[in-house]
XYZ file of C-alpha atoms in Angstrom:
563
model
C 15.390 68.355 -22.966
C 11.892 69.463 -21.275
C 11.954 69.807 -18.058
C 8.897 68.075 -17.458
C 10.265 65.043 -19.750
C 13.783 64.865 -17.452
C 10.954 64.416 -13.990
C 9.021 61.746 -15.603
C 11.944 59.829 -17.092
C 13.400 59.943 -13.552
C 10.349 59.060 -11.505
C 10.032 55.947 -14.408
C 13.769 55.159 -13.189
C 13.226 55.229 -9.434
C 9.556 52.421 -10.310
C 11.656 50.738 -12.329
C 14.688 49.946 -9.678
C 12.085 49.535 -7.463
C 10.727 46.808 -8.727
C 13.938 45.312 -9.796
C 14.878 45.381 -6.392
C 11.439 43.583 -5.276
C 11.858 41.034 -8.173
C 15.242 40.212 -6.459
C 13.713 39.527 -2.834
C 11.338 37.827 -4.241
C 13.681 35.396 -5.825
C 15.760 35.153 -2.885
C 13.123 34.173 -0.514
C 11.791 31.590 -3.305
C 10.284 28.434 -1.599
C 12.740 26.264 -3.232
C 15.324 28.165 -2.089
C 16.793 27.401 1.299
C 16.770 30.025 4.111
C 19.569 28.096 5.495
C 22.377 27.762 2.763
C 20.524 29.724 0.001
C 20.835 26.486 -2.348
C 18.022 25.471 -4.456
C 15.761 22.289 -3.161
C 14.510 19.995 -5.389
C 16.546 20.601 -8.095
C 17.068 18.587 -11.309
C 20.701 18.476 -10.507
C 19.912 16.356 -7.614
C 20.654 17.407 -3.735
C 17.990 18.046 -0.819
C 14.353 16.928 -2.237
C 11.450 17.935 -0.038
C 7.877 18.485 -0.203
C 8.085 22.366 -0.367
C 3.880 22.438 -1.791
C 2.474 20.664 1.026
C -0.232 22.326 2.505
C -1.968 20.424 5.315
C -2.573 16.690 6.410
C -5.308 15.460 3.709
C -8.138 13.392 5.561
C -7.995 9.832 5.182
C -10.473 7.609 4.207
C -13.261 7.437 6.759
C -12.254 9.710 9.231
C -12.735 13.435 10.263
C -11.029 15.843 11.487
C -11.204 17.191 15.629
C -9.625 20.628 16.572
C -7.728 20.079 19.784
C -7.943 21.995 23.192
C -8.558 22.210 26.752
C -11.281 20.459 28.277
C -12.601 18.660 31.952
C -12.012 14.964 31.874
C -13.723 12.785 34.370
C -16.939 12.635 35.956
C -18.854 15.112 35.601
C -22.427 14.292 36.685
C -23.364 11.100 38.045
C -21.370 8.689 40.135
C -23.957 5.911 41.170
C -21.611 2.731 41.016
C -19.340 5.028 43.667
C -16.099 4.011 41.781
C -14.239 6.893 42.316
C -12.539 6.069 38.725
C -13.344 9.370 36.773
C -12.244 12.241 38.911
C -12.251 15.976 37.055
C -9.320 16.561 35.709
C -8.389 19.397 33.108
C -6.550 18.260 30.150
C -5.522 19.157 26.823
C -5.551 17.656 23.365
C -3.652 18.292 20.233
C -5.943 17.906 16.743
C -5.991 14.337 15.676
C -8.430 12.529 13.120
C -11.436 9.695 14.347
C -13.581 7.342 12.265
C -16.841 9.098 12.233
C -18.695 5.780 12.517
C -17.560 2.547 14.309
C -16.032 0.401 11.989
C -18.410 -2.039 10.125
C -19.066 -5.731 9.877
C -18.268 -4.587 6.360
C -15.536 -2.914 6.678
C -13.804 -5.757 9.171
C -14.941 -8.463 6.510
C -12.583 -6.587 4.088
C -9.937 -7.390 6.340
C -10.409 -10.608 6.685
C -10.669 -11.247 2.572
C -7.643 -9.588 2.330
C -5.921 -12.314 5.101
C -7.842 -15.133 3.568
C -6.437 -14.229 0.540
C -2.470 -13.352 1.574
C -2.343 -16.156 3.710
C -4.847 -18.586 2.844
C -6.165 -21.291 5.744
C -6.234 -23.776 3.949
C -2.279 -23.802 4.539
C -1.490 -25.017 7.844
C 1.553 -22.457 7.931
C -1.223 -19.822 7.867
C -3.942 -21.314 9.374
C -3.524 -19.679 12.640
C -3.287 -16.343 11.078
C -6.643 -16.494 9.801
C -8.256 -18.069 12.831
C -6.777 -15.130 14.940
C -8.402 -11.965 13.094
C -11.491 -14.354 13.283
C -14.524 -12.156 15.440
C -15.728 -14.183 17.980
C -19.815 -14.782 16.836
C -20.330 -16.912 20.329
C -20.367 -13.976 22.312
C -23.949 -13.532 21.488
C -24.929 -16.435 23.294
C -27.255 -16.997 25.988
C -27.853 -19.301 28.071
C -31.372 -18.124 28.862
C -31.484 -16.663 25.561
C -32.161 -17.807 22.027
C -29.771 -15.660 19.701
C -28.334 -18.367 17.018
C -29.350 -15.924 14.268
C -26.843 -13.161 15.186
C -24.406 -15.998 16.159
C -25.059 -17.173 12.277
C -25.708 -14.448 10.546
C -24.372 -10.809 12.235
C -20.821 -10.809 11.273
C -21.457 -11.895 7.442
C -25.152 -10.988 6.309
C -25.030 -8.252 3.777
C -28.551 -7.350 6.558
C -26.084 -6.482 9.276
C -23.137 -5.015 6.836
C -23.362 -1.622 8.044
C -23.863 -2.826 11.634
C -21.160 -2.058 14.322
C -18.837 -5.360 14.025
C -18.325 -6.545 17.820
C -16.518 -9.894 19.086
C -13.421 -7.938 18.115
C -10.622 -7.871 21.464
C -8.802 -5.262 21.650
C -5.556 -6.876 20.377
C -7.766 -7.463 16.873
C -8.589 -3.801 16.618
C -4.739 -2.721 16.934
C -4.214 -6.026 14.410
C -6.867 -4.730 12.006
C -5.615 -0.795 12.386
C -2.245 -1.692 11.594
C -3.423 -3.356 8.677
C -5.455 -0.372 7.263
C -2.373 1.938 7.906
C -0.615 -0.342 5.356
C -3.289 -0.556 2.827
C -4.130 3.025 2.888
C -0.438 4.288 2.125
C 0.255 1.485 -0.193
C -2.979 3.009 -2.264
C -1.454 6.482 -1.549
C 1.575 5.422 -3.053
C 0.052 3.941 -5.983
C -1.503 6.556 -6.789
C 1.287 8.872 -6.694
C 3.051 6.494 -9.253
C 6.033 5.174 -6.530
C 4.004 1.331 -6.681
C 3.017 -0.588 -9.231
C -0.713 -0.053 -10.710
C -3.169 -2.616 -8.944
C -0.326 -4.371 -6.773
C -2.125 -4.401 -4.062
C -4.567 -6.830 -5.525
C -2.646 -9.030 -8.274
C 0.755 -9.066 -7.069
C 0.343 -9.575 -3.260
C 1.021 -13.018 -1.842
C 2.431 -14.081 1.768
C 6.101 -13.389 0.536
C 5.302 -10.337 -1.274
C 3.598 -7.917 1.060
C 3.297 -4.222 1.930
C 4.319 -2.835 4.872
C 4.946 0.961 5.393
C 7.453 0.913 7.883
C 9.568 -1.367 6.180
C 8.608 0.563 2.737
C 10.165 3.699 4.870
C 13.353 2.061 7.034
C 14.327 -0.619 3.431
C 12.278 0.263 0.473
C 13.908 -2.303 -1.127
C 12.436 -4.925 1.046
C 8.988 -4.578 0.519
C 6.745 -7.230 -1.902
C 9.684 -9.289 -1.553
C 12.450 -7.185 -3.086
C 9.825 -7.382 -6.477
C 11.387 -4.473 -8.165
C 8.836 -4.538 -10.906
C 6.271 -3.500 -7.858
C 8.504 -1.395 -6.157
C 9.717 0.687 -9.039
C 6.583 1.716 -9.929
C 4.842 3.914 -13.131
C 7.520 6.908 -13.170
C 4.743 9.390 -14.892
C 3.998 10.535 -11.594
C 7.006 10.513 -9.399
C 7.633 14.405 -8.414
C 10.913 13.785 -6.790
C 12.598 11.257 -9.050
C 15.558 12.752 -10.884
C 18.150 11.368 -13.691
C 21.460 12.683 -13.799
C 23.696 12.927 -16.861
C 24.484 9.240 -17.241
C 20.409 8.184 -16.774
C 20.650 7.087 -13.000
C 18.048 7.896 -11.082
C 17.699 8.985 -7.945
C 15.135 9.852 -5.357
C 12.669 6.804 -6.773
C 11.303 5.767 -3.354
C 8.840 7.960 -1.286
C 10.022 9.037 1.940
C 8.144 11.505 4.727
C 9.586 14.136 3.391
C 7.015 13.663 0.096
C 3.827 14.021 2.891
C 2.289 11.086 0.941
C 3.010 8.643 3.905
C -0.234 9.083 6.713
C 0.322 8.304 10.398
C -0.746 5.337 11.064
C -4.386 4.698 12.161
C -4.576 3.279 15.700
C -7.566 2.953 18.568
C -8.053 6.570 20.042
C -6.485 7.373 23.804
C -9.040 8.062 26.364
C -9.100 11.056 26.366
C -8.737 11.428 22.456
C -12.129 9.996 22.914
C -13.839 11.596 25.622
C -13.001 14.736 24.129
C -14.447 13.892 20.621
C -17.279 12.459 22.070
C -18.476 15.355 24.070
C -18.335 17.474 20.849
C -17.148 21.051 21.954
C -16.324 22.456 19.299
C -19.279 24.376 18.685
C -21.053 25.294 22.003
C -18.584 26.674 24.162
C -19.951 28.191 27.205
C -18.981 28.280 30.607
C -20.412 25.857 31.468
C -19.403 23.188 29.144
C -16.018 24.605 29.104
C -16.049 23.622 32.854
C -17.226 20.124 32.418
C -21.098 20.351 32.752
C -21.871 18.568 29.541
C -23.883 15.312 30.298
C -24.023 13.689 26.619
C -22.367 13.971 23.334
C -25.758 16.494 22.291
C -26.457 19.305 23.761
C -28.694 18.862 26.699
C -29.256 16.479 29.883
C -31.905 14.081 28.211
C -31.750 11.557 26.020
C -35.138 12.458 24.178
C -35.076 14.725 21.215
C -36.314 18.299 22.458
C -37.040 19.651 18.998
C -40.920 20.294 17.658
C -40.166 17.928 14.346
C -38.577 15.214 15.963
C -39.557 15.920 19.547
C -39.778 12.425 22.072
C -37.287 10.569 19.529
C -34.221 8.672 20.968
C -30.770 10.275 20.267
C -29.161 6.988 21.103
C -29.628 2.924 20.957
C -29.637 1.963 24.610
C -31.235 -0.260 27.117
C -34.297 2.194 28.277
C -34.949 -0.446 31.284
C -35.189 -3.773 32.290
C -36.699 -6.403 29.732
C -37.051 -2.661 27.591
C -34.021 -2.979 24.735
C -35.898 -0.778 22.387
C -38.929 0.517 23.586
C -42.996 0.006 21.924
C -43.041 -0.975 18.432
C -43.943 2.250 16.595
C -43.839 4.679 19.247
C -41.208 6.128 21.781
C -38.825 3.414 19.848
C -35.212 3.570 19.173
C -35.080 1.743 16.276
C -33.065 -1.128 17.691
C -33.278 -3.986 20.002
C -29.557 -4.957 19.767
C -26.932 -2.885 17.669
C -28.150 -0.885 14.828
C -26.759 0.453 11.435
C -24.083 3.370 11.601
C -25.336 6.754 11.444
C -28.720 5.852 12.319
C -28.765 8.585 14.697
C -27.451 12.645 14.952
C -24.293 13.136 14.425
C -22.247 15.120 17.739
C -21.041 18.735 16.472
C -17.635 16.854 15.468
C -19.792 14.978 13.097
C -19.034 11.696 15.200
C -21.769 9.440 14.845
C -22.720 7.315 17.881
C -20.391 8.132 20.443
C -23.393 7.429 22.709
C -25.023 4.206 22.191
C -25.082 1.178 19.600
C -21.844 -0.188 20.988
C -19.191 0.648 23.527
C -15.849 1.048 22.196
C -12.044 -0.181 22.979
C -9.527 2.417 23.537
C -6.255 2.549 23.718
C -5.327 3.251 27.363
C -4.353 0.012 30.065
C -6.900 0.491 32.771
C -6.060 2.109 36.148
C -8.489 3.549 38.641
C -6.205 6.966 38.993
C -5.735 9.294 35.527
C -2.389 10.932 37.575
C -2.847 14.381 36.097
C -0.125 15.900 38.128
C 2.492 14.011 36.292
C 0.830 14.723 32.930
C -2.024 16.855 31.431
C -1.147 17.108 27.807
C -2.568 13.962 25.656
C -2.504 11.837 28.515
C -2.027 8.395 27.651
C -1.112 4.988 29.965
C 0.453 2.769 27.606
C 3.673 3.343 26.636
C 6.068 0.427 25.492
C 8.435 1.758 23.566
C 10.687 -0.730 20.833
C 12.551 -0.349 18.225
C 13.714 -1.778 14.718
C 15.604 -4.921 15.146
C 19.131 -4.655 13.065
C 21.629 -7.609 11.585
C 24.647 -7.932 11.499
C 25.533 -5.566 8.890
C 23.192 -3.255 9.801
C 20.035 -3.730 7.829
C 16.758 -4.193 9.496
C 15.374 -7.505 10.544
C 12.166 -8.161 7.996
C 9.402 -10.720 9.381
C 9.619 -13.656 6.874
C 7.266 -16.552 6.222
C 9.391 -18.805 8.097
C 10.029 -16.582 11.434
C 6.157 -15.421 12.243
C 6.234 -15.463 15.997
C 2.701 -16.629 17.106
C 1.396 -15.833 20.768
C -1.256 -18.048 22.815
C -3.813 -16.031 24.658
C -5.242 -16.371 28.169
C -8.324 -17.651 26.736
C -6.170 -20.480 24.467
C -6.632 -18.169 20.745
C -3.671 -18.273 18.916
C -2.824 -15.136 16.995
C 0.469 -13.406 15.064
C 2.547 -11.379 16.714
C 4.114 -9.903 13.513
C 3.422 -10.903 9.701
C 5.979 -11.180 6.790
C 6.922 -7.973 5.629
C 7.229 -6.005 8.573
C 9.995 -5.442 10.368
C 10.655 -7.331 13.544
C 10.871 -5.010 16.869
C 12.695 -5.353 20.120
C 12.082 -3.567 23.611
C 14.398 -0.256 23.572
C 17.502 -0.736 25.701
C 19.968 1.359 27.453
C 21.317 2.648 24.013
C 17.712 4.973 23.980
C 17.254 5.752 27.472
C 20.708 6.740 29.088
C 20.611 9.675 31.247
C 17.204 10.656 29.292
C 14.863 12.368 31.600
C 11.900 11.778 29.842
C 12.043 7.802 29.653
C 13.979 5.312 31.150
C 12.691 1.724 30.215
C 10.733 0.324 27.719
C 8.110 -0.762 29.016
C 6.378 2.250 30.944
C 2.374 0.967 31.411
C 3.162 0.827 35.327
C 4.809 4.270 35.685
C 3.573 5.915 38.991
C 0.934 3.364 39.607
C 1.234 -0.454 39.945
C 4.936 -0.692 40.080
C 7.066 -1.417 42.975
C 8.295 1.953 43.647
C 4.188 2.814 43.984
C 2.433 0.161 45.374
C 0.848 1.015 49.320
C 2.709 -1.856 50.618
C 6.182 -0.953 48.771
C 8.323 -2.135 52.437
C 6.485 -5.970 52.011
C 8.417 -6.851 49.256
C 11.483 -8.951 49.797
C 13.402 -8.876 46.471
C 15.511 -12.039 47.036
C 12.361 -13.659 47.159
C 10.676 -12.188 43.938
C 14.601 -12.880 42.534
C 14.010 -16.272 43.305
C 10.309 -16.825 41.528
C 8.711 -16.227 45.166
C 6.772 -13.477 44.572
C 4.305 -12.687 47.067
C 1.045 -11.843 45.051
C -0.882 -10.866 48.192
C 1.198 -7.486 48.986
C 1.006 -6.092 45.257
C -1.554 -2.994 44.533
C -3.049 -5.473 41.681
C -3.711 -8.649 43.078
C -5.070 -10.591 40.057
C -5.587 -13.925 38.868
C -2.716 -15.721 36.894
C -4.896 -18.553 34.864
C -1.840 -20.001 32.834
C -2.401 -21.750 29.663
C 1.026 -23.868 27.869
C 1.169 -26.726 25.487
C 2.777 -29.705 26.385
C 5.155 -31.897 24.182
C 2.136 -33.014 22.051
C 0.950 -29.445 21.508
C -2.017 -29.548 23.221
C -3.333 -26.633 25.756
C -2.777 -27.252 29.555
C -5.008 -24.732 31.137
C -4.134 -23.989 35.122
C -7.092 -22.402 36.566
C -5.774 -19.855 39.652
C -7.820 -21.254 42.144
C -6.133 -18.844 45.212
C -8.618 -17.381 47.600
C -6.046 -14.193 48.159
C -6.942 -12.270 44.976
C -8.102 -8.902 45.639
C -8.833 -7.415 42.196
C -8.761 -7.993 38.152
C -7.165 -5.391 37.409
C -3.537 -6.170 35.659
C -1.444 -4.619 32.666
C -4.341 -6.696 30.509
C -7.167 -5.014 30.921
C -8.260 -2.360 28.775
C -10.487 0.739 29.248
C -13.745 0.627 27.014
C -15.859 3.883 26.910
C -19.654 5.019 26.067
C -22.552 2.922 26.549
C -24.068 -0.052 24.774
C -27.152 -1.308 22.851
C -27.318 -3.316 26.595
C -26.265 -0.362 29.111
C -28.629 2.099 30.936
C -28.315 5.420 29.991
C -26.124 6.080 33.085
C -23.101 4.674 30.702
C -23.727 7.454 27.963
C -22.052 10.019 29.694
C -18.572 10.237 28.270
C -16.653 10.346 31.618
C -17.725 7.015 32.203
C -14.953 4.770 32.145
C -14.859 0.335 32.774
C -12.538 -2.340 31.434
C -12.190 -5.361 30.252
C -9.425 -8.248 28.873
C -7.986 -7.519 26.227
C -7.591 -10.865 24.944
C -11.385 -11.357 25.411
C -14.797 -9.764 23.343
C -18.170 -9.521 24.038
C -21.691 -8.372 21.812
C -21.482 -4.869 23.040
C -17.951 -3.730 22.614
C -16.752 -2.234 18.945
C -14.403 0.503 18.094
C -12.942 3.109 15.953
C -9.918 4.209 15.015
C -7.979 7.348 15.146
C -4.970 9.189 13.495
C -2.713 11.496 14.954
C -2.744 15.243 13.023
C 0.223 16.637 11.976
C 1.114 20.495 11.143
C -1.013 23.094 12.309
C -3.311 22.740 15.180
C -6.561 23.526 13.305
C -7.393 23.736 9.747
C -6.290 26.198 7.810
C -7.458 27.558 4.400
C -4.816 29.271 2.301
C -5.846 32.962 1.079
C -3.969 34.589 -2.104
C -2.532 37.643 -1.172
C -2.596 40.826 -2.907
């Protein structure tokens, strides 16, 4: 043989174990192969199913998407009510998602079609259901005022659809972004062929509802235990698999799919005093540091630009008896609230974070953010529960004969839980023994407000307060305890607190609102500016938004082929 033939045939060798060899690390390392065990996932034999394709967290309807980080929280500028409530503080913020505009009359209207519907009023069971996702349309009266038309009209006229809905507490925004949670992954579902086509609409009745945590903890449980709804359209069903005898398995959608979305929920504060100052694109020094005054860029809240130069960036109160400013010049196109996205959007594409309407967030109000405990999403809120279990173990679904209903300080009656979710009880010393993170449920008064922190800690005389005695005079919050009942008729007794001892309003009640109002100076458009309210009550000039936790990478990420 030719020399030159027995080289090439042997170089042709070496490629080709080459690249037999690569073929084989290639198969090894497969992505449904585990790195664990080496056993195949999501196999048609059955076994470990998991979503092995999943890329990133895919934005939900209406919101966008924030990159986390490090930024000053507090005040920053101007302190002219001298409350001492926003002191600097650096914090930092994993990615999360935020509704880029405050939710709508529209949008809240939706929700209450959808209760009307479910759990009609005109059925005294329900009644009270209804009433309690009800806005509140008084709040815009005055007594030195005329205002009957938004009291008439604001909530429901298609005019005012895209308006920022307000009379909402801030238990009705948690009520109304539970409900969207629900609705969105019962469409997600749906379309991923787990849930029947269009249940959502025709099947859905009081005793036959949705509710993703059930749908994850008892699949089984949810419409009812309707099978037809649960079962679904298989044609779409990734996971499901039939084994030799035609069983299937896998036909319910779990976390591991990625189709189920955190929930939405009302932002922290500082979720949204981060979004709102919208860092993410100017990052000097000196915003880095906590010298931003606004959500724009700049310290005025005139538009500097040549086009658009002397235009408004926000709706505001420019001074007294001035809600708008002259017709046709120097206006800002509102004298109360005005439609969503009527102004610039901040560089997270979050439209009025300044302006329009305050908003609820999540956060119980205390004078004192305690960032030496904490400085990673800092929250004051906690109460931790979880699923309530029978007898044989199951979990304890809401039915339409156990709804627990809860009367407000101001009399309202609203639902603590509806049918089809699953009932939930304070955690207990099963969860927190010998943990070092948690030790209670309930954690709202955690360095602050509780007995162990309270300036007067030595007054209290615990035989007393074991006894009903409390003495209301020595505790840090000192505030009034109006207490409404029913009596054997069922009417409301309301006890006015009529003590002359009470030293503040502040309580585990009140919640912290953020961003100025259609009816605030501009002095409330800085971010870091912080006040509370009931949250039981509502007023014309608080809305909100809602938010969703990110998970998987911290920003963004788009996938590149490789070579």
């Amino acid at each position: 043989m030719d020399m030159k033939k027995v080289v090439a045939f042997k170089v042709l060798l070496v490629l080709a174990l080459t690249l037999a060899s690569t073929s084989c690390k290639k198969s090894s390392s497969s992505k449904n192969s585990s790195r664990a065990t080496g056993w195949q996932i999501n196999s048609r034999e059955g076994g470990f199913q998991y979503n092995t394709d999943f890329k990133e967290q895919e934005t939900s309807p209406g919101l966008v998407f924030v990159e986390g980080g490090t930024f000053t929280k507090g005040r920053v500028q101007d302190d002219v009510m001298h409350d001492w409530n926003n002191t600097p503080n650096q914090q930092h913020v994993q990615s999360f998602y935020m509704d880029e505009t405050e939710v709508t009359n529209a949008m809240y209207m939706e929700y209450l079609d959808w209760i009307k519907r479910v759990y009609p009023p005109s059925d005294e069971n329900f009644r009270a259901i209804y009433n309690g996702a009800l806005p509140d349309t008084l709040v815009w009266r005055n007594r030195l005022g005329y205002n009957e038309v938004m009291t008439e009209n604001y909530l429901r006229h298609p005019g005012y659809g895209e308006y920022p809905v307000v009379g909402v507490s801030w238990i009705q925004a948690v009520e109304f972004a539970n409900w969207r949670s629900d609705r969105v992954n019962e469409y997600n579902l749906e379309k991923a062929g787990y849930l029947k086509r269009d249940a959502k609409i025709v099947d859905v009745n009081a005793e036959s509802t949705f509710s993703t945590d059930t749908y994850i903890n008892a699949p089984t449980l949810t419409y009812g235990g309707n099978e037809e709804i649960i079962n679904g359209e298989k044609r779409n069903r990734r996971y499901v698999r039939t084994d030799a005898d035609g069983n299937e398995s896998n036909i319910y959608a779990t976390r591991e799919t990625g189709l189920i979305t955190p929930k939405y929920r009302l932002p922290t504060e500082t979720e949204w005093e981060y979004a709102a100052l919208g860092l993410s694109e100017v990052r000097s020094y000196n915003l880095y540091r906590g010298r931003k005054k606004y959500p724009w860029d700049g310290q005025y809240t005139r538009n500097g630009s040549r086009k658009f130069r002397g235009d408004q960036l926000a709706n505001f109160k420019q001074g007294k008896g001035d809600y708008g400013g002259i017709a046709g010049w120097s206006d800002d196109g509102a004298d109360i609230t005005n439609k969503v996205k009527s102004y610039a959007p901040n560089d997270f594409g979050l439209y009025d974070m300044a302006g329009n309407v305050a908003e609820w967030v999540a956060d119980v109000y205390r004078p004192i953010v305690d960032d030496e405990f904490n400085d990673f999403n800092y929250y004051r809120g906690n109460v931790y529960t979880k699923n309530a279990i029978n007898d044989d173990g199951t979990v304890k679904v809401v039915t339409v004969d156990n709804i627990v209903y809860d009367t407000l300080s101001n009399g309202k009656i609203v639902a603590r839980n509806l049918p089809g979710e699953i009932l939930q009880v304070p955690v207990d010393e099963n969860e927190t023994y010998l943990r070092t993170n948690f030790d209670k449920s309930n954690t709202i008064n955690f360095r602050d407000g509780d007995r162990q922190s309270s300036r007067r800690f030595e007054s209290f005389n615990e035989d007393d307060e074991a006894n009903g005695n409390k003495d209301e005079t020595r505790k840090m919050y000192n505030s009034p305890k109006n207490i409404i009942t029913r009596d054997s008729s069922g009417k409301l007794v309301r006890q006015y607190d009529k003590s002359n001892n009470r030293t503040s309003l502040i309580n585990d009640e009140v919640r912290v609102y953020k961003g100025g109002s259609w009816k605030d100076r501009e002095y409330w458009l800085d971010p870091a500016q912080r006040r509370y309210f009931p949250q039981d009550m509502a007023t014309d000039y608080i809305g909100f938004r809602c938010a969703m936790s990110r998970v998987g990478s911290k920003s963004k990420t788009t996938t590149k082929k490789k070579n």
